[in-house]
Amino acid sequence: PNGTRVKFETTDIPPVIPELVSSLTVQKVGVQSNWGIGRAGMQYRDLIPDRLGGRYIASHIRIPEGGPVPDYVHHHHILFQLIYCYKGWVRVVYEDQGAPFLMHPGDCVLQPPHIRHMVLECSDAFEVLEIGCPAEHVTLVDHDIALPTEQLRLDRDFGGQRFCFHQAVEADWSAWRVDGFESRDFGFVEATGNIVSVGVVRA
């Protein structure tokens, strides 16, 4: 009516991945940091303003005051996305992955394409790092599914990937390629089918 057009598109179409434009970006957190408000009242800080040509987005996300989070069941049209817990704790729930669970500092989850999930509650001064590809992607709301789901499918395939929860307390450290450093791998190579490798290095 009145010239309005409604266009329906399937989410089965793979996301468009822009060419990588390499650059070095250093972001220092401090009083001058620019924080914006995002989904469910979370505060977001952009870590890669140039998006490396639109290939990646990295965000520093925080919730200063803890408690229940007014989130909703949603999913992302992405190639890959990960969440790394930096400070505090958060309770989250994922489709077909069982009961809600806690993430603590050093923990990381791989969120495969279109897995339904939701943030339930968090501690005071909660902070995470979120990295996704591509930088511009669609977030969709699912009003029809309730989490947690009744079925448990830990090996379920989501667009060629599996959900993966890396827990820092259970991780093994090994020598890194540079003397004096060690690293722990998150196991995302296998979970993503060789799309991404992620880990932490320490001196």
PDB file of C-alpha atoms in Angstrom:
ATOM      1  CA  PRO A   1       0.000   0.000   0.000  1.00  0.00           C
ATOM      2  CA  ASN A   2       1.103   3.593  -0.687  1.00  0.00           C
ATOM      3  CA  GLY A   3       4.113   2.406  -2.631  1.00  0.00           C
ATOM      4  CA  THR A   4       5.495   0.269   0.219  1.00  0.00           C
ATOM      5  CA  ARG A   5       7.389  -2.815  -0.859  1.00  0.00           C
ATOM      6  CA  VAL A   6       8.183  -5.748   1.402  1.00  0.00           C
ATOM      7  CA  LYS A   7      11.148  -7.894   0.417  1.00  0.00           C
ATOM      8  CA  PHE A   8      11.774 -11.313   1.961  1.00  0.00           C
ATOM      9  CA  GLU A   9      15.272 -12.774   1.902  1.00  0.00           C
ATOM     10  CA  THR A  10      16.546 -16.108   3.157  1.00  0.00           C
ATOM     11  CA  THR A  11      19.385 -16.293   5.667  1.00  0.00           C
ATOM     12  CA  ASP A  12      20.739 -19.304   3.767  1.00  0.00           C
ATOM     13  CA  ILE A  13      22.689 -16.922   1.530  1.00  0.00           C
ATOM     14  CA  PRO A  14      26.321 -16.797   2.747  1.00  0.00           C
ATOM     15  CA  PRO A  15      27.413 -13.404   4.090  1.00  0.00           C
ATOM     16  CA  VAL A  16      29.501 -11.235   1.780  1.00  0.00           C
ATOM     17  CA  ILE A  17      33.121 -11.194   2.979  1.00  0.00           C
ATOM     18  CA  PRO A  18      35.021  -8.053   1.864  1.00  0.00           C
ATOM     19  CA  GLU A  19      38.670  -8.121   0.848  1.00  0.00           C
ATOM     20  CA  LEU A  20      41.045  -7.711   3.784  1.00  0.00           C
ATOM     21  CA  VAL A  21      42.774  -4.329   4.023  1.00  0.00           C
ATOM     22  CA  SER A  22      45.556  -4.851   6.560  1.00  0.00           C
ATOM     23  CA  SER A  23      46.425  -2.145   9.072  1.00  0.00           C
ATOM     24  CA  LEU A  24      47.772  -1.803  12.612  1.00  0.00           C
ATOM     25  CA  THR A  25      45.390  -0.281  15.139  1.00  0.00           C
ATOM     26  CA  VAL A  26      46.188   0.348  18.806  1.00  0.00           C
ATOM     27  CA  GLN A  27      43.316   1.306  21.092  1.00  0.00           C
ATOM     28  CA  LYS A  28      44.050   2.403  24.661  1.00  0.00           C
ATOM     29  CA  VAL A  29      41.247   2.291  27.181  1.00  0.00           C
ATOM     30  CA  GLY A  30      40.892   5.381  29.354  1.00  0.00           C
ATOM     31  CA  VAL A  31      38.768   8.354  30.226  1.00  0.00           C
ATOM     32  CA  GLN A  32      38.740   9.502  26.596  1.00  0.00           C
ATOM     33  CA  SER A  33      37.312   6.230  25.288  1.00  0.00           C
ATOM     34  CA  ASN A  34      34.128   6.653  23.277  1.00  0.00           C
ATOM     35  CA  TRP A  35      31.409   4.289  24.472  1.00  0.00           C
ATOM     36  CA  GLY A  36      28.101   3.881  22.667  1.00  0.00           C
ATOM     37  CA  ILE A  37      24.915   2.110  23.752  1.00  0.00           C
ATOM     38  CA  GLY A  38      24.034  -1.119  21.963  1.00  0.00           C
ATOM     39  CA  ARG A  39      21.697  -4.081  22.370  1.00  0.00           C
ATOM     40  CA  ALA A  40      20.134  -4.605  25.811  1.00  0.00           C
ATOM     41  CA  GLY A  41      21.763  -1.443  27.158  1.00  0.00           C
ATOM     42  CA  MET A  42      25.297  -2.768  26.791  1.00  0.00           C
ATOM     43  CA  GLN A  43      28.085  -0.231  26.261  1.00  0.00           C
ATOM     44  CA  TYR A  44      30.244  -0.708  23.153  1.00  0.00           C
ATOM     45  CA  ARG A  45      33.699   0.624  22.245  1.00  0.00           C
ATOM     46  CA  ASP A  46      34.981   0.202  18.672  1.00  0.00           C
ATOM     47  CA  LEU A  47      38.457  -1.379  18.565  1.00  0.00           C
ATOM     48  CA  ILE A  48      38.966  -1.376  14.775  1.00  0.00           C
ATOM     49  CA  PRO A  49      37.422   1.821  13.360  1.00  0.00           C
ATOM     50  CA  ASP A  50      38.592   1.092   9.792  1.00  0.00           C
ATOM     51  CA  ARG A  51      37.150  -2.450   9.961  1.00  0.00           C
ATOM     52  CA  LEU A  52      40.183  -3.748   8.011  1.00  0.00           C
ATOM     53  CA  GLY A  53      38.313  -3.037   4.804  1.00  0.00           C
ATOM     54  CA  GLY A  54      35.029  -4.307   6.211  1.00  0.00           C
ATOM     55  CA  ARG A  55      36.391  -7.791   6.894  1.00  0.00           C
ATOM     56  CA  TYR A  56      36.360  -7.699  10.713  1.00  0.00           C
ATOM     57  CA  ILE A  57      34.768  -5.902  13.611  1.00  0.00           C
ATOM     58  CA  ALA A  58      36.129  -5.959  17.157  1.00  0.00           C
ATOM     59  CA  SER A  59      34.245  -4.467  20.088  1.00  0.00           C
ATOM     60  CA  HIS A  60      35.000  -3.924  23.757  1.00  0.00           C
ATOM     61  CA  ILE A  61      31.658  -4.417  25.528  1.00  0.00           C
ATOM     62  CA  ARG A  62      30.847  -3.670  29.157  1.00  0.00           C
ATOM     63  CA  ILE A  63      28.007  -3.554  31.650  1.00  0.00           C
ATOM     64  CA  PRO A  64      29.019  -1.437  34.679  1.00  0.00           C
ATOM     65  CA  GLU A  65      26.155  -2.513  36.953  1.00  0.00           C
ATOM     66  CA  GLY A  66      25.452  -6.221  37.173  1.00  0.00           C
ATOM     67  CA  GLY A  67      22.221  -8.164  37.507  1.00  0.00           C
ATOM     68  CA  PRO A  68      19.661  -9.506  35.017  1.00  0.00           C
ATOM     69  CA  VAL A  69      20.309  -8.387  31.423  1.00  0.00           C
ATOM     70  CA  PRO A  70      17.242  -7.374  29.330  1.00  0.00           C
ATOM     71  CA  ASP A  71      18.383  -9.423  26.348  1.00  0.00           C
ATOM     72  CA  TYR A  72      16.288 -11.525  23.955  1.00  0.00           C
ATOM     73  CA  VAL A  73      16.847 -14.647  21.849  1.00  0.00           C
ATOM     74  CA  HIS A  74      18.797 -13.614  18.767  1.00  0.00           C
ATOM     75  CA  HIS A  75      21.296 -14.870  16.187  1.00  0.00           C
ATOM     76  CA  HIS A  76      23.778 -13.426  13.706  1.00  0.00           C
ATOM     77  CA  HIS A  77      24.290 -13.758   9.932  1.00  0.00           C
ATOM     78  CA  ILE A  78      28.077 -14.074  10.126  1.00  0.00           C
ATOM     79  CA  LEU A  79      31.022 -16.160   8.979  1.00  0.00           C
ATOM     80  CA  PHE A  80      32.340 -16.379  12.511  1.00  0.00           C
ATOM     81  CA  GLN A  81      32.009 -14.637  15.858  1.00  0.00           C
ATOM     82  CA  LEU A  82      33.676 -15.097  19.221  1.00  0.00           C
ATOM     83  CA  ILE A  83      33.161 -13.688  22.700  1.00  0.00           C
ATOM     84  CA  TYR A  84      36.112 -13.475  25.128  1.00  0.00           C
ATOM     85  CA  CYS A  85      35.378 -12.774  28.794  1.00  0.00           C
ATOM     86  CA  TYR A  86      37.779 -10.087  30.010  1.00  0.00           C
ATOM     87  CA  LYS A  87      36.459  -9.053  33.430  1.00  0.00           C
ATOM     88  CA  GLY A  88      33.714 -10.229  35.752  1.00  0.00           C
ATOM     89  CA  TRP A  89      31.341 -13.057  34.887  1.00  0.00           C
ATOM     90  CA  VAL A  90      28.298 -13.573  32.696  1.00  0.00           C
ATOM     91  CA  ARG A  91      25.564 -16.214  32.474  1.00  0.00           C
ATOM     92  CA  VAL A  92      24.603 -17.140  28.919  1.00  0.00           C
ATOM     93  CA  VAL A  93      22.533 -19.793  27.169  1.00  0.00           C
ATOM     94  CA  TYR A  94      22.897 -21.293  23.684  1.00  0.00           C
ATOM     95  CA  GLU A  95      20.620 -23.313  21.438  1.00  0.00           C
ATOM     96  CA  ASP A  96      20.927 -27.096  21.941  1.00  0.00           C
ATOM     97  CA  GLN A  97      23.952 -26.687  24.244  1.00  0.00           C
ATOM     98  CA  GLY A  98      22.274 -27.482  27.538  1.00  0.00           C
ATOM     99  CA  ALA A  99      21.586 -25.401  30.619  1.00  0.00           C
ATOM    100  CA  PRO A 100      22.790 -21.805  31.009  1.00  0.00           C
ATOM    101  CA  PHE A 101      26.425 -21.555  32.066  1.00  0.00           C
ATOM    102  CA  LEU A 102      28.876 -19.030  33.459  1.00  0.00           C
ATOM    103  CA  MET A 103      31.806 -17.476  31.644  1.00  0.00           C
ATOM    104  CA  HIS A 104      34.733 -16.214  33.711  1.00  0.00           C
ATOM    105  CA  PRO A 105      37.812 -14.136  32.778  1.00  0.00           C
ATOM    106  CA  GLY A 106      39.841 -15.959  30.128  1.00  0.00           C
ATOM    107  CA  ASP A 107      36.900 -18.034  28.880  1.00  0.00           C
ATOM    108  CA  CYS A 108      35.856 -17.760  25.236  1.00  0.00           C
ATOM    109  CA  VAL A 109      32.952 -19.020  23.136  1.00  0.00           C
ATOM    110  CA  LEU A 110      32.764 -19.543  19.403  1.00  0.00           C
ATOM    111  CA  GLN A 111      29.289 -18.571  18.201  1.00  0.00           C
ATOM    112  CA  PRO A 112      28.668 -20.404  14.914  1.00  0.00           C
ATOM    113  CA  PRO A 113      26.366 -18.854  12.310  1.00  0.00           C
ATOM    114  CA  HIS A 114      22.736 -18.506  13.412  1.00  0.00           C
ATOM    115  CA  ILE A 115      23.013 -20.294  16.754  1.00  0.00           C
ATOM    116  CA  ARG A 116      20.285 -18.826  18.949  1.00  0.00           C
ATOM    117  CA  HIS A 117      21.594 -17.377  22.186  1.00  0.00           C
ATOM    118  CA  MET A 118      20.915 -14.887  24.943  1.00  0.00           C
ATOM    119  CA  VAL A 119      22.699 -13.093  27.789  1.00  0.00           C
ATOM    120  CA  LEU A 120      20.884 -13.692  31.085  1.00  0.00           C
ATOM    121  CA  GLU A 121      22.795 -11.915  33.843  1.00  0.00           C
ATOM    122  CA  CYS A 122      26.242 -10.629  34.722  1.00  0.00           C
ATOM    123  CA  SER A 123      28.419  -9.304  37.513  1.00  0.00           C
ATOM    124  CA  ASP A 124      29.258  -5.683  38.203  1.00  0.00           C
ATOM    125  CA  ALA A 125      32.064  -4.321  35.991  1.00  0.00           C
ATOM    126  CA  PHE A 126      31.514  -7.069  33.422  1.00  0.00           C
ATOM    127  CA  GLU A 127      33.550  -6.747  30.200  1.00  0.00           C
ATOM    128  CA  VAL A 128      34.045  -8.873  27.086  1.00  0.00           C
ATOM    129  CA  LEU A 129      35.785  -8.630  23.738  1.00  0.00           C
ATOM    130  CA  GLU A 130      33.749  -9.537  20.660  1.00  0.00           C
ATOM    131  CA  ILE A 131      35.276 -10.255  17.247  1.00  0.00           C
ATOM    132  CA  GLY A 132      33.201 -10.973  14.169  1.00  0.00           C
ATOM    133  CA  CYS A 133      33.409 -11.407  10.404  1.00  0.00           C
ATOM    134  CA  PRO A 134      32.201  -9.649   8.341  1.00  0.00           C
ATOM    135  CA  ALA A 135      32.159  -6.267  10.059  1.00  0.00           C
ATOM    136  CA  GLU A 136      28.666  -5.442   8.827  1.00  0.00           C
ATOM    137  CA  HIS A 137      26.232  -8.262   9.515  1.00  0.00           C
ATOM    138  CA  VAL A 138      22.589  -8.713  10.380  1.00  0.00           C
ATOM    139  CA  THR A 139      21.367  -9.601  13.873  1.00  0.00           C
ATOM    140  CA  LEU A 140      17.981 -11.334  13.861  1.00  0.00           C
ATOM    141  CA  VAL A 141      15.445 -11.851  16.646  1.00  0.00           C
ATOM    142  CA  ASP A 142      13.796 -15.243  17.150  1.00  0.00           C
ATOM    143  CA  HIS A 143      10.400 -14.963  18.848  1.00  0.00           C
ATOM    144  CA  ASP A 144       9.534 -18.645  18.390  1.00  0.00           C
ATOM    145  CA  ILE A 145      12.250 -20.448  20.329  1.00  0.00           C
ATOM    146  CA  ALA A 146      12.709 -20.653  24.095  1.00  0.00           C
ATOM    147  CA  LEU A 147      16.137 -21.165  25.632  1.00  0.00           C
ATOM    148  CA  PRO A 148      17.383 -23.495  26.901  1.00  0.00           C
ATOM    149  CA  THR A 149      16.004 -25.963  24.358  1.00  0.00           C
ATOM    150  CA  GLU A 150      14.838 -29.381  25.523  1.00  0.00           C
ATOM    151  CA  GLN A 151      17.195 -31.261  23.211  1.00  0.00           C
ATOM    152  CA  LEU A 152      20.944 -31.514  23.773  1.00  0.00           C
ATOM    153  CA  ARG A 153      22.990 -31.625  20.546  1.00  0.00           C
ATOM    154  CA  LEU A 154      26.555 -30.723  21.458  1.00  0.00           C
ATOM    155  CA  ASP A 155      27.893 -31.729  18.035  1.00  0.00           C
ATOM    156  CA  ARG A 156      25.189 -29.946  16.049  1.00  0.00           C
ATOM    157  CA  ASP A 157      26.345 -28.378  12.796  1.00  0.00           C
ATOM    158  CA  PHE A 158      25.542 -24.674  12.408  1.00  0.00           C
ATOM    159  CA  GLY A 159      26.473 -23.624   8.893  1.00  0.00           C
ATOM    160  CA  GLY A 160      29.491 -25.928   8.850  1.00  0.00           C
ATOM    161  CA  GLN A 161      30.630 -24.995  12.357  1.00  0.00           C
ATOM    162  CA  ARG A 162      30.155 -26.222  15.916  1.00  0.00           C
ATOM    163  CA  PHE A 163      29.646 -24.307  19.135  1.00  0.00           C
ATOM    164  CA  CYS A 164      32.824 -24.313  21.218  1.00  0.00           C
ATOM    165  CA  PHE A 165      33.314 -23.204  24.833  1.00  0.00           C
ATOM    166  CA  HIS A 166      36.949 -22.721  25.880  1.00  0.00           C
ATOM    167  CA  GLN A 167      37.424 -22.627  29.658  1.00  0.00           C
ATOM    168  CA  ALA A 168      40.630 -21.017  30.894  1.00  0.00           C
ATOM    169  CA  VAL A 169      40.857 -23.097  34.087  1.00  0.00           C
ATOM    170  CA  GLU A 170      40.985 -26.312  32.056  1.00  0.00           C
ATOM    171  CA  ALA A 171      43.399 -25.066  29.381  1.00  0.00           C
ATOM    172  CA  ASP A 172      46.894 -26.418  28.791  1.00  0.00           C
ATOM    173  CA  TRP A 173      49.707 -23.959  28.136  1.00  0.00           C
ATOM    174  CA  SER A 174      52.528 -24.791  25.720  1.00  0.00           C
ATOM    175  CA  ALA A 175      55.672 -23.099  24.450  1.00  0.00           C
ATOM    176  CA  TRP A 176      54.996 -20.397  21.879  1.00  0.00           C
ATOM    177  CA  ARG A 177      57.060 -19.704  18.767  1.00  0.00           C
ATOM    178  CA  VAL A 178      58.983 -16.934  20.571  1.00  0.00           C
ATOM    179  CA  ASP A 179      61.238 -17.853  23.498  1.00  0.00           C
ATOM    180  CA  GLY A 180      59.955 -16.733  26.869  1.00  0.00           C
ATOM    181  CA  PHE A 181      56.294 -16.904  25.878  1.00  0.00           C
ATOM    182  CA  GLU A 182      53.633 -19.582  26.175  1.00  0.00           C
ATOM    183  CA  SER A 183      50.210 -19.932  24.614  1.00  0.00           C
ATOM    184  CA  ARG A 184      46.895 -21.737  24.896  1.00  0.00           C
ATOM    185  CA  ASP A 185      44.778 -22.604  21.885  1.00  0.00           C
ATOM    186  CA  PHE A 186      40.990 -22.311  21.993  1.00  0.00           C
ATOM    187  CA  GLY A 187      40.266 -25.239  19.671  1.00  0.00           C
ATOM    188  CA  PHE A 188      38.450 -23.113  17.111  1.00  0.00           C
ATOM    189  CA  VAL A 189      40.339 -24.454  14.083  1.00  0.00           C
ATOM    190  CA  GLU A 190      38.493 -27.758  14.205  1.00  0.00           C
ATOM    191  CA  ALA A 191      35.204 -26.203  15.315  1.00  0.00           C
ATOM    192  CA  THR A 192      35.148 -23.773  12.360  1.00  0.00           C
ATOM    193  CA  GLY A 193      36.520 -26.137   9.724  1.00  0.00           C
ATOM    194  CA  ASN A 194      39.845 -24.273   9.465  1.00  0.00           C
ATOM    195  CA  ILE A 195      38.283 -20.819   9.167  1.00  0.00           C
ATOM    196  CA  VAL A 196      39.922 -19.275  12.220  1.00  0.00           C
ATOM    197  CA  SER A 197      42.574 -20.007  14.833  1.00  0.00           C
ATOM    198  CA  VAL A 198      42.356 -18.209  18.185  1.00  0.00           C
ATOM    199  CA  GLY A 199      44.467 -18.323  21.318  1.00  0.00           C
ATOM    200  CA  VAL A 200      46.126 -16.350  24.095  1.00  0.00           C
ATOM    201  CA  VAL A 201      49.834 -15.629  24.521  1.00  0.00           C
ATOM    202  CA  ARG A 202      51.538 -14.658  27.781  1.00  0.00           C
ATOM    203  CA  ALA A 203      55.079 -13.998  28.949  1.00  0.00           C
TER     204      ALA A 203
END
